[in-house]
Amino acid sequence: MHPSLIAITTFNQLEYTRQMLESIRALPTKPFDLLLVDDASSDDTVAFVREWGVQHIIAKEVPGGVTDSWNKAYAYFKAGAWQNLFLANNDVLLAPLAIELMADLLAQRPQSIVGPVCNPEGAPYNQEQWITNYTPESPAVIELPEGLNVNGFFFGVQRSVIAYELAPEILFNPQNLNYHNEEELAGRLYPHGFRSLIATRAVLFHYKNRSFQIADRSTQDNLNDYAAFLQHRGA
């Protein structure tokens, strides 16, 4: 067992998941285990991920939304021995050392919610996570003020968060079916000393509103674009 568990939440959109896993395959080091939490996809997501080699899979028969998927991932994490839980959309591509840098920050500051930097299009409402705002001389860690939170497309917490669950195996408020999960968590934990942190050296690419539905674009084409993005940023 690795120290970190990355829980990827999916609902169809197999091509996004395929590209994310290809970015993971290309990483020189992989100090984490993968968990798929699928929200009753009607495509071949679960079969593909199982064939790809992901050993930890929760395949829901009835869709329950993102919050339900996050709580199932949290319960799975809690029952195991991992130190860190990272919750991830399936439309992100990971850069080398991103997980290690965020895990190191969680080890230094266990009462925190840690997120990466990304392309501006990937976090349109959270400029603090735009990679374009930082240079190699920027601080390695940015602490967000109260009222701001790490975007939910990718963030991590440590086992210390277990003390603040809403109910056994429920960390996220089920009333938020698909939205505001990370915002509610950050606000609830802030009075207990938890802070939202940006690891400015931890880089990933978040497609968000960009489309894969271009017939002549292959997975490798998109990964090549991502590699060029990282090289341009000096990552």
Coordinates of N, CA and C in Angstrom, one line a residue:
M1 N 0.8 -1.2 0.0 CA 0.0 0.0 0.0 C 0.9 1.2 0.0
H2 N 0.5 2.2 -0.9 CA 1.2 3.5 -0.9 C 0.7 4.4 0.1
P3 N 1.4 5.5 0.4 CA 0.9 6.5 1.4 C -0.3 7.3 1.0
S4 N -0.6 7.4 -0.3 CA -1.7 8.2 -0.8 C -2.7 7.4 -1.6
L5 N -4.0 7.8 -1.6 CA -5.0 7.2 -2.4 C -5.6 8.3 -3.2
I6 N -5.6 8.1 -4.6 CA -6.3 9.1 -5.5 C -7.6 8.5 -5.9
A7 N -8.7 9.1 -5.5 CA -10.0 8.7 -5.9 C -10.5 9.5 -7.1
I8 N -10.7 8.8 -8.2 CA -11.2 9.4 -9.4 C -12.7 9.2 -9.5
T9 N -13.4 10.2 -9.6 CA -14.9 10.1 -9.8 C -15.3 10.2 -11.2
T10 N -16.1 9.3 -11.7 CA -16.5 9.3 -13.1 C -18.0 9.1 -13.2
F11 N -18.5 9.7 -14.3 CA -19.9 9.4 -14.8 C -19.8 9.5 -16.3
N12 N -19.6 8.4 -17.0 CA -19.4 8.4 -18.4 C -18.1 9.1 -18.8
Q13 N -18.1 9.8 -19.9 CA -16.9 10.5 -20.4 C -15.6 9.7 -20.3
L14 N -15.7 8.5 -21.0 CA -14.5 7.6 -20.9 C -13.3 8.2 -21.5
E15 N -13.4 9.0 -22.5 CA -12.2 9.6 -23.1 C -11.4 10.5 -22.1
Y16 N -12.1 11.2 -21.3 CA -11.4 12.0 -20.2 C -10.6 11.0 -19.3
T17 N -11.3 10.0 -18.9 CA -10.6 9.0 -18.0 C -9.4 8.4 -18.6
R18 N -9.6 8.0 -19.9 CA -8.5 7.4 -20.6 C -7.3 8.3 -20.6
Q19 N -7.5 9.6 -20.9 CA -6.3 10.5 -21.0 C -5.7 10.7 -19.6
M20 N -6.6 10.8 -18.6 CA -6.0 10.9 -17.3 C -5.1 9.8 -16.9
L21 N -5.6 8.6 -17.2 CA -4.8 7.4 -16.9 C -3.5 7.3 -17.7
E22 N -3.5 7.8 -18.9 CA -2.3 7.8 -19.7 C -1.3 8.8 -19.1
S23 N -1.8 9.9 -18.6 CA -0.9 10.9 -17.9 C -0.3 10.2 -16.7
I24 N -1.0 9.4 -16.0 CA -0.5 8.7 -14.8 C 0.5 7.7 -15.2
R25 N 0.2 7.0 -16.3 CA 1.2 5.9 -16.8 C 2.5 6.6 -17.1
A26 N 2.5 7.8 -17.6 CA 3.8 8.4 -18.0 C 4.6 9.0 -16.8
L27 N 4.0 9.0 -15.6 CA 4.7 9.6 -14.5 C 6.0 8.7 -14.1
P28 N 7.1 9.3 -13.8 CA 8.3 8.5 -13.5 C 8.1 7.8 -12.1
T29 N 7.4 8.4 -11.2 CA 7.1 7.7 -9.9 C 5.6 7.8 -9.6
K30 N 5.1 6.8 -8.9 CA 3.7 6.7 -8.6 C 3.5 6.3 -7.2
P31 N 3.7 7.2 -6.2 CA 3.6 6.8 -4.8 C 2.2 6.9 -4.3
F32 N 1.3 6.2 -5.0 CA -0.1 6.3 -4.7 C -0.9 5.1 -5.3
D33 N -2.0 4.8 -4.7 CA -2.9 3.8 -5.2 C -4.1 4.6 -5.9
L34 N -4.8 3.9 -6.8 CA -5.9 4.5 -7.5 C -7.2 3.8 -7.1
L35 N -8.2 4.7 -6.9 CA -9.6 4.2 -6.6 C -10.5 4.8 -7.6
L36 N -11.3 4.0 -8.3 CA -12.3 4.6 -9.2 C -13.7 4.5 -8.5
V37 N -14.4 5.6 -8.4 CA -15.8 5.7 -7.9 C -16.6 6.1 -9.1
D38 N -17.3 5.1 -9.6 CA -18.1 5.4 -10.8 C -19.6 5.5 -10.5
D39 N -20.2 6.6 -11.0 CA -21.6 7.0 -10.7 C -22.6 6.3 -11.7
A40 N -22.5 5.0 -11.9 CA -23.4 4.3 -12.7 C -23.3 4.7 -14.2
S41 N -22.0 4.7 -14.7 CA -21.8 5.1 -16.1 C -22.5 4.1 -17.0
S42 N -23.0 4.6 -18.2 CA -23.6 3.7 -19.2 C -22.6 3.3 -20.3
D43 N -21.4 3.9 -20.3 CA -20.4 3.5 -21.2 C -19.5 2.4 -20.7
D44 N -18.3 2.3 -21.2 CA -17.4 1.2 -20.8 C -16.4 1.7 -19.8
T45 N -16.6 2.7 -19.0 CA -15.7 3.3 -18.1 C -15.1 2.2 -17.1
V46 N -16.0 1.5 -16.4 CA -15.6 0.6 -15.4 C -14.8 -0.6 -16.0
A47 N -15.2 -1.1 -17.1 CA -14.5 -2.2 -17.7 C -13.1 -1.7 -18.2
F48 N -13.1 -0.6 -18.8 CA -11.8 0.0 -19.2 C -10.8 0.2 -18.1
V49 N -11.3 0.8 -17.0 CA -10.4 1.1 -15.9 C -9.9 -0.2 -15.2
R50 N -10.8 -1.2 -15.1 CA -10.4 -2.5 -14.6 C -9.4 -3.2 -15.4
E51 N -9.5 -3.1 -16.7 CA -8.6 -3.7 -17.6 C -7.2 -2.9 -17.6
W52 N -7.3 -1.6 -17.4 CA -6.1 -0.8 -17.3 C -5.3 -1.2 -16.1
G53 N -5.9 -1.7 -15.1 CA -5.1 -2.2 -13.9 C -5.5 -1.5 -12.6
V54 N -6.5 -0.7 -12.6 CA -7.0 -0.1 -11.3 C -7.6 -1.2 -10.5
Q55 N -7.1 -1.4 -9.3 CA -7.5 -2.5 -8.4 C -8.6 -2.1 -7.5
H56 N -8.8 -0.9 -7.2 CA -9.8 -0.4 -6.2 C -10.9 0.3 -7.0
I57 N -12.1 -0.4 -7.0 CA -13.2 0.1 -7.8 C -14.5 0.1 -7.1
I58 N -15.2 1.2 -7.0 CA -16.6 1.2 -6.5 C -17.5 1.5 -7.7
A59 N -18.3 0.6 -8.1 CA -19.1 0.8 -9.3 C -20.6 0.8 -8.8
K60 N -21.1 2.0 -8.8 CA -22.5 2.2 -8.3 C -23.5 1.7 -9.4
E61 N -24.5 1.1 -8.9 CA -25.6 0.6 -9.9 C -26.6 1.7 -10.1
V62 N -26.7 2.6 -9.2 CA -27.7 3.7 -9.3 C -26.9 5.0 -9.1
P63 N -27.0 6.0 -10.0 CA -26.3 7.3 -9.8 C -26.7 8.0 -8.5
G64 N -25.7 8.6 -7.8 CA -26.0 9.3 -6.6 C -25.4 10.7 -6.6
G65 N -24.7 11.1 -7.6 CA -24.1 12.4 -7.7 C -22.7 12.4 -7.1
V66 N -22.0 13.6 -7.3 CA -20.6 13.7 -6.9 C -20.4 13.6 -5.4
T67 N -21.3 14.2 -4.6 CA -21.1 14.2 -3.2 C -21.2 12.8 -2.7
D68 N -22.1 12.0 -3.2 CA -22.2 10.6 -2.8 C -20.9 9.8 -3.2
S69 N -20.3 10.1 -4.4 CA -19.1 9.5 -4.8 C -17.9 9.9 -3.9
W70 N -17.9 11.2 -3.5 CA -16.8 11.6 -2.6 C -17.0 11.0 -1.2
N71 N -18.2 10.8 -0.7 CA -18.3 10.2 0.6 C -18.0 8.7 0.5
K72 N -18.3 8.0 -0.6 CA -17.9 6.6 -0.7 C -16.4 6.5 -0.8
A73 N -15.7 7.4 -1.5 CA -14.3 7.4 -1.6 C -13.7 7.7 -0.2
Y74 N -14.3 8.6 0.5 CA -13.8 8.9 1.9 C -13.9 7.7 2.8
A75 N -15.1 7.0 2.7 CA -15.3 5.8 3.6 C -14.3 4.7 3.2
Y76 N -14.0 4.6 2.0 CA -13.0 3.6 1.5 C -11.6 3.9 2.1
F77 N -11.3 5.2 2.0 CA -10.0 5.7 2.5 C -9.9 5.5 4.0
K78 N -11.0 5.8 4.7 CA -11.0 5.7 6.2 C -10.8 4.3 6.6
A79 N -11.4 3.3 5.9 CA -11.2 1.9 6.2 C -9.9 1.3 5.9
G80 N -9.1 2.1 5.1 CA -7.7 1.6 4.8 C -6.7 2.2 5.7
A81 N -5.4 2.1 5.2 CA -4.3 2.7 6.0 C -3.6 3.8 5.3
W82 N -4.2 4.3 4.3 CA -3.5 5.4 3.6 C -3.5 6.7 4.5
Q83 N -2.4 7.5 4.3 CA -2.3 8.7 5.0 C -3.0 9.9 4.3
N84 N -3.1 9.9 3.0 CA -3.6 11.0 2.3 C -4.7 10.6 1.3
L85 N -5.7 11.4 1.2 CA -6.8 11.1 0.2 C -6.8 12.3 -0.7
F86 N -6.7 12.0 -2.0 CA -6.9 13.0 -3.1 C -8.1 12.7 -3.8
L87 N -9.0 13.7 -4.0 CA -10.2 13.5 -4.7 C -10.0 14.2 -6.1
A88 N -10.3 13.5 -7.2 CA -10.0 14.0 -8.5 C -11.1 13.9 -9.5
N89 N -11.3 14.9 -10.3 CA -12.1 14.8 -11.5 C -11.4 13.9 -12.4
N90 N -12.1 13.4 -13.4 CA -11.5 12.5 -14.4 C -10.9 13.3 -15.6
D91 N -11.1 14.6 -15.6 CA -10.6 15.4 -16.8 C -9.4 16.2 -16.4
V92 N -8.5 15.6 -15.7 CA -7.2 16.3 -15.3 C -6.1 15.4 -15.8
L93 N -4.9 16.0 -16.0 CA -3.7 15.3 -16.4 C -2.6 15.7 -15.4
L94 N -2.0 14.7 -14.8 CA -1.0 14.9 -13.8 C 0.4 15.1 -14.3
A95 N 1.1 16.1 -13.7 CA 2.5 16.3 -14.0 C 3.4 15.6 -13.0
P96 N 4.7 15.3 -13.4 CA 5.6 14.6 -12.5 C 5.7 15.4 -11.2
L97 N 5.8 14.7 -10.1 CA 6.0 15.2 -8.7 C 4.8 15.9 -8.1
A98 N 3.7 16.1 -8.9 CA 2.6 16.8 -8.3 C 2.1 16.2 -7.0
I99 N 1.9 14.9 -7.1 CA 1.3 14.2 -5.9 C 2.3 14.2 -4.8
E100 N 3.6 14.0 -5.1 CA 4.6 14.0 -4.0 C 4.7 15.4 -3.3
L101 N 4.6 16.5 -4.1 CA 4.7 17.8 -3.5 C 3.5 18.1 -2.6
M102 N 2.3 17.7 -3.0 CA 1.1 17.9 -2.2 C 1.1 17.0 -1.0
A103 N 1.6 15.8 -1.1 CA 1.7 14.9 0.0 C 2.7 15.4 1.0
D104 N 3.8 15.9 0.6 CA 4.8 16.5 1.5 C 4.2 17.7 2.3
L105 N 3.4 18.5 1.6 CA 2.8 19.6 2.3 C 1.8 19.1 3.3
L106 N 1.0 18.1 3.0 CA 0.1 17.5 3.9 C 0.8 16.9 5.2
A107 N 2.0 16.4 4.9 CA 2.8 15.8 6.0 C 3.3 17.0 7.0
Q108 N 3.6 18.1 6.3 CA 4.1 19.2 7.1 C 2.9 19.9 7.8
R109 N 1.8 20.0 7.2 CA 0.6 20.7 7.7 C -0.6 19.8 7.6
P110 N -0.7 18.8 8.5 CA -1.8 17.8 8.4 C -3.2 18.5 8.5
Q111 N -3.3 19.6 9.1 CA -4.6 20.3 9.2 C -4.8 21.2 8.1
S112 N -4.9 20.7 6.9 CA -5.0 21.5 5.7 C -5.7 20.8 4.6
I113 N -6.2 21.6 3.7 CA -6.8 21.1 2.4 C -5.9 21.6 1.3
V114 N -5.2 20.7 0.6 CA -4.2 21.1 -0.4 C -4.6 20.9 -1.8
G115 N -4.3 21.9 -2.6 CA -4.6 21.8 -4.0 C -3.4 22.2 -4.9
P116 N -3.4 21.9 -6.2 CA -2.3 22.3 -7.1 C -2.6 23.6 -7.8
V117 N -1.7 24.0 -8.7 CA -1.9 25.0 -9.7 C -2.2 24.3 -11.0
C118 N -2.9 25.1 -11.9 CA -3.3 24.5 -13.2 C -3.4 25.6 -14.2
N119 N -3.8 25.3 -15.4 CA -4.0 26.3 -16.5 C -5.2 27.1 -16.1
P120 N -5.2 28.4 -16.5 CA -6.3 29.3 -16.1 C -7.7 28.8 -16.5
E121 N -7.7 28.2 -17.7 CA -9.0 27.7 -18.1 C -9.6 26.6 -17.2
G122 N -8.7 26.0 -16.4 CA -9.1 24.9 -15.6 C -9.7 25.3 -14.3
A123 N -9.5 26.6 -13.9 CA -10.0 27.1 -12.6 C -10.5 28.5 -12.8
P124 N -11.5 28.7 -13.7 CA -11.9 30.1 -14.1 C -12.4 30.9 -12.9
Y125 N -12.8 30.3 -11.8 CA -13.3 31.1 -10.7 C -12.4 31.2 -9.5
N126 N -11.2 30.7 -9.7 CA -10.2 30.6 -8.6 C -8.8 31.0 -9.1
Q127 N -8.6 32.3 -9.2 CA -7.3 32.8 -9.8 C -6.1 32.4 -9.0
E128 N -6.3 32.1 -7.7 CA -5.2 31.8 -6.9 C -4.6 30.5 -7.3
Q129 N -5.3 29.7 -8.1 CA -4.7 28.4 -8.6 C -4.2 28.5 -10.1
W130 N -4.2 29.7 -10.6 CA -3.7 29.9 -12.0 C -2.1 29.8 -12.0
I131 N -1.6 28.9 -12.8 CA -0.1 28.7 -12.8 C 0.5 30.0 -13.4
T132 N -0.2 30.8 -14.2 CA 0.3 32.0 -14.8 C 0.6 33.1 -13.7
N133 N 0.1 32.9 -12.5 CA 0.3 33.9 -11.5 C 1.6 33.7 -10.7
Y134 N 2.3 32.6 -11.0 CA 3.5 32.2 -10.2 C 4.7 32.1 -11.1
T135 N 5.9 32.3 -10.5 CA 7.2 32.1 -11.2 C 8.0 31.1 -10.3
P136 N 9.1 30.7 -10.8 CA 10.0 29.8 -9.9 C 10.4 30.5 -8.6
E137 N 10.3 31.8 -8.6 CA 10.7 32.6 -7.4 C 9.6 32.8 -6.4
S138 N 8.4 32.4 -6.8 CA 7.2 32.5 -6.0 C 7.3 31.6 -4.8
P139 N 6.6 31.9 -3.7 CA 6.6 31.0 -2.5 C 6.0 29.6 -3.0
A140 N 6.6 28.6 -2.4 CA 6.1 27.2 -2.7 C 4.7 26.9 -2.2
V141 N 4.3 27.7 -1.2 CA 3.0 27.4 -0.6 C 2.2 28.8 -0.5
I142 N 1.0 28.8 -0.9 CA 0.1 30.0 -0.7 C -1.0 29.5 0.2
E143 N -1.2 30.3 1.3 CA -2.4 30.0 2.2 C -3.5 30.9 1.8
L144 N -4.7 30.4 1.6 CA -5.8 31.2 1.2 C -6.5 31.7 2.4
P145 N -7.0 32.9 2.3 CA -7.7 33.5 3.5 C -9.1 32.9 3.7
E146 N -9.6 33.1 4.8 CA -11.0 32.5 5.1 C -12.0 33.0 4.1
G147 N -12.8 32.1 3.6 CA -13.8 32.4 2.6 C -13.4 32.0 1.2
L148 N -12.1 31.7 1.0 CA -11.6 31.1 -0.2 C -11.3 29.7 0.0
N149 N -11.4 28.9 -1.1 CA -11.1 27.4 -0.9 C -10.5 26.9 -2.2
V150 N -9.8 25.7 -2.1 CA -9.3 25.0 -3.2 C -10.4 24.5 -4.1
N151 N -10.2 24.6 -5.4 CA -11.2 24.1 -6.3 C -11.3 22.6 -6.2
G152 N -12.5 22.1 -6.4 CA -12.8 20.7 -6.2 C -12.4 19.7 -7.3
F153 N -11.8 20.2 -8.4 CA -11.4 19.3 -9.4 C -10.2 18.4 -9.0
F154 N -9.4 18.8 -8.0 CA -8.4 18.0 -7.4 C -7.9 18.6 -6.1
F155 N -8.0 17.9 -5.0 CA -7.5 18.4 -3.7 C -7.3 17.2 -2.8
G156 N -6.5 17.5 -1.8 CA -6.1 16.4 -0.9 C -6.3 16.8 0.6
V157 N -6.5 15.8 1.4 CA -6.6 15.9 2.9 C -5.9 14.7 3.5
Q158 N -5.5 14.9 4.8 CA -4.9 13.8 5.5 C -5.9 13.2 6.5
R159 N -5.4 12.1 7.1 CA -6.3 11.3 8.0 C -6.9 12.2 9.2
S160 N -6.2 13.3 9.5 CA -6.7 14.1 10.6 C -8.1 14.6 10.3
V161 N -8.5 14.6 9.1 CA -9.9 15.1 8.7 C -11.0 14.2 9.3
I162 N -10.6 12.9 9.6 CA -11.6 12.0 10.1 C -12.3 12.5 11.4
A163 N -11.6 13.2 12.2 CA -12.2 13.7 13.4 C -13.3 14.7 13.2
Y164 N -13.5 15.1 12.0 CA -14.5 16.2 11.7 C -15.6 15.7 10.7
E165 N -15.8 14.4 10.6 CA -16.8 14.0 9.7 C -18.2 14.3 10.3
L166 N -19.2 14.4 9.4 CA -20.5 14.8 9.8 C -21.3 13.7 10.5
A167 N -21.0 12.5 10.0 CA -21.5 11.2 10.6 C -20.6 10.1 10.2
P168 N -20.7 8.9 10.8 CA -19.8 7.9 10.4 C -19.7 7.7 8.9
E169 N -18.5 7.8 8.3 CA -18.2 7.6 6.9 C -18.8 8.7 6.0
I170 N -19.3 9.8 6.6 CA -19.8 10.9 5.8 C -19.0 12.2 6.2
L171 N -18.2 12.6 5.2 CA -17.3 13.8 5.4 C -18.0 15.0 4.7
F172 N -18.7 14.8 3.6 CA -19.2 15.8 2.8 C -20.8 15.9 3.0
N173 N -21.3 17.1 3.0 CA -22.7 17.3 3.3 C -23.6 16.7 2.1
P174 N -24.4 15.7 2.4 CA -25.2 15.1 1.3 C -26.2 16.0 0.7
Q175 N -26.5 17.1 1.4 CA -27.4 18.1 0.8 C -26.9 18.8 -0.4
N176 N -25.6 18.8 -0.6 CA -24.9 19.3 -1.7 C -24.7 18.2 -2.8
L177 N -25.7 18.0 -3.6 CA -25.7 16.8 -4.5 C -24.5 16.8 -5.4
N178 N -24.2 17.9 -6.0 CA -23.0 17.9 -7.0 C -22.1 19.1 -6.8
Y179 N -22.5 20.1 -6.1 CA -21.8 21.4 -6.0 C -21.5 21.8 -4.6
H180 N -20.5 22.7 -4.4 CA -20.2 23.4 -3.1 C -19.7 22.4 -2.0
N181 N -19.3 21.2 -2.4 CA -18.7 20.3 -1.4 C -17.5 20.8 -0.8
E182 N -16.5 21.2 -1.6 CA -15.2 21.7 -1.1 C -15.4 23.0 -0.4
E183 N -16.3 23.8 -0.8 CA -16.5 25.1 -0.2 C -17.1 24.9 1.2
E184 N -18.1 24.0 1.4 CA -18.6 23.7 2.7 C -17.6 23.1 3.6
L185 N -16.8 22.1 3.1 CA -15.8 21.5 3.9 C -14.8 22.5 4.4
A186 N -14.3 23.4 3.6 CA -13.3 24.4 4.0 C -13.9 25.3 5.1
G187 N -15.1 25.7 4.9 CA -15.7 26.6 5.9 C -16.0 25.9 7.2
R188 N -16.3 24.6 7.2 CA -16.6 23.9 8.4 C -15.3 23.6 9.2
L189 N -14.2 23.4 8.4 CA -13.0 23.0 9.1 C -12.1 24.2 9.5
Y190 N -12.4 25.4 9.0 CA -11.6 26.6 9.3 C -11.5 26.9 10.8
P191 N -12.7 26.9 11.5 CA -12.6 27.2 12.9 C -11.8 26.1 13.7
H192 N -11.5 25.0 13.1 CA -10.8 23.9 13.8 C -9.3 24.0 13.4
G193 N -8.9 25.1 12.8 CA -7.5 25.3 12.5 C -7.0 24.8 11.1
F194 N -8.0 24.2 10.3 CA -7.6 23.8 9.0 C -7.5 25.0 8.0
R195 N -6.5 25.0 7.1 CA -6.3 26.0 6.2 C -6.3 25.4 4.8
S196 N -6.7 26.2 3.8 CA -6.7 25.8 2.4 C -5.3 26.3 1.8
L197 N -4.6 25.4 1.3 CA -3.2 25.7 0.8 C -3.1 25.4 -0.7
I198 N -2.3 26.2 -1.4 CA -2.0 25.9 -2.8 C -0.5 25.6 -2.9
A199 N -0.2 24.4 -3.4 CA 1.2 24.0 -3.6 C 1.6 24.5 -5.0
T200 N 2.3 25.6 -5.1 CA 2.5 26.3 -6.3 C 3.5 25.5 -7.3
R201 N 4.2 24.5 -6.8 CA 5.1 23.7 -7.6 C 4.4 22.4 -8.1
A202 N 3.2 22.2 -7.6 CA 2.4 21.0 -8.0 C 1.5 21.4 -9.1
V203 N 1.8 20.8 -10.3 CA 1.1 21.3 -11.5 C 0.2 20.2 -12.1
L204 N -0.9 20.5 -12.5 CA -1.7 19.6 -13.4 C -2.5 20.4 -14.4
F205 N -3.1 19.8 -15.3 CA -3.8 20.4 -16.4 C -5.3 19.9 -16.3
H206 N -6.2 20.9 -16.2 CA -7.6 20.6 -16.1 C -8.3 21.1 -17.4
Y207 N -8.9 20.1 -18.1 CA -9.6 20.5 -19.3 C -10.8 21.3 -19.1
K208 N -11.7 21.0 -18.1 CA -12.9 21.6 -17.8 C -13.7 21.9 -19.1
N209 N -13.8 23.1 -19.6 CA -14.7 23.4 -20.7 C -14.1 23.0 -22.1
R210 N -12.9 22.6 -22.1 CA -12.3 22.2 -23.4 C -12.8 20.9 -23.9
S211 N -13.0 20.7 -25.1 CA -13.7 19.5 -25.6 C -12.7 18.5 -26.2
F212 N -13.0 17.3 -26.0 CA -12.2 16.2 -26.7 C -12.9 15.8 -28.0
Q213 N -14.0 16.4 -28.3 CA -14.8 15.9 -29.4 C -14.4 16.4 -30.8
I214 N -13.1 16.3 -31.0 CA -12.5 16.7 -32.3 C -12.0 15.4 -33.0
A215 N -12.6 15.0 -34.1 CA -12.3 13.7 -34.6 C -10.9 13.4 -34.9
D216 N -10.1 14.4 -35.3 CA -8.7 14.1 -35.7 C -7.7 14.3 -34.5
R217 N -8.3 14.5 -33.3 CA -7.4 14.6 -32.1 C -7.3 13.3 -31.4
S218 N -6.2 12.8 -31.3 CA -6.0 11.5 -30.5 C -5.6 11.8 -29.1
T219 N -5.6 10.8 -28.3 CA -5.1 10.9 -26.9 C -3.7 11.4 -26.9
Q220 N -2.9 10.9 -27.8 CA -1.5 11.3 -27.8 C -1.3 12.8 -28.2
D221 N -2.2 13.3 -29.1 CA -2.2 14.7 -29.5 C -2.4 15.6 -28.2
N222 N -3.4 15.2 -27.4 CA -3.7 16.0 -26.2 C -2.5 15.9 -25.2
L223 N -2.0 14.7 -25.1 CA -0.8 14.6 -24.1 C 0.4 15.4 -24.6
N224 N 0.6 15.4 -25.9 CA 1.7 16.2 -26.5 C 1.4 17.7 -26.2
D225 N 0.2 18.1 -26.3 CA -0.1 19.5 -26.0 C 0.2 19.8 -24.5
Y226 N -0.1 18.8 -23.7 CA 0.1 19.0 -22.2 C 1.6 19.1 -21.9
A227 N 2.4 18.2 -22.6 CA 3.8 18.2 -22.4 C 4.4 19.6 -22.8
A228 N 3.9 20.1 -23.9 CA 4.3 21.5 -24.4 C 3.9 22.5 -23.4
F229 N 2.8 22.4 -22.8 CA 2.3 23.3 -21.7 C 3.3 23.3 -20.5
L230 N 3.7 22.1 -20.1 CA 4.6 22.0 -19.0 C 6.0 22.6 -19.3
Q231 N 6.4 22.3 -20.5 CA 7.7 22.8 -20.9 C 7.7 24.3 -21.0
H232 N 6.7 24.9 -21.5 CA 6.5 26.3 -21.5 C 6.6 26.9 -20.2
R233 N 6.0 26.2 -19.2 CA 5.9 26.8 -17.8 C 7.2 26.4 -17.0
G234 N 8.1 25.6 -17.6 CA 9.3 25.3 -16.9 C 9.0 24.2 -15.8
A235 N 7.9 23.5 -15.9 CA 7.6 22.5 -14.9 C 8.4 21.2 -15.1

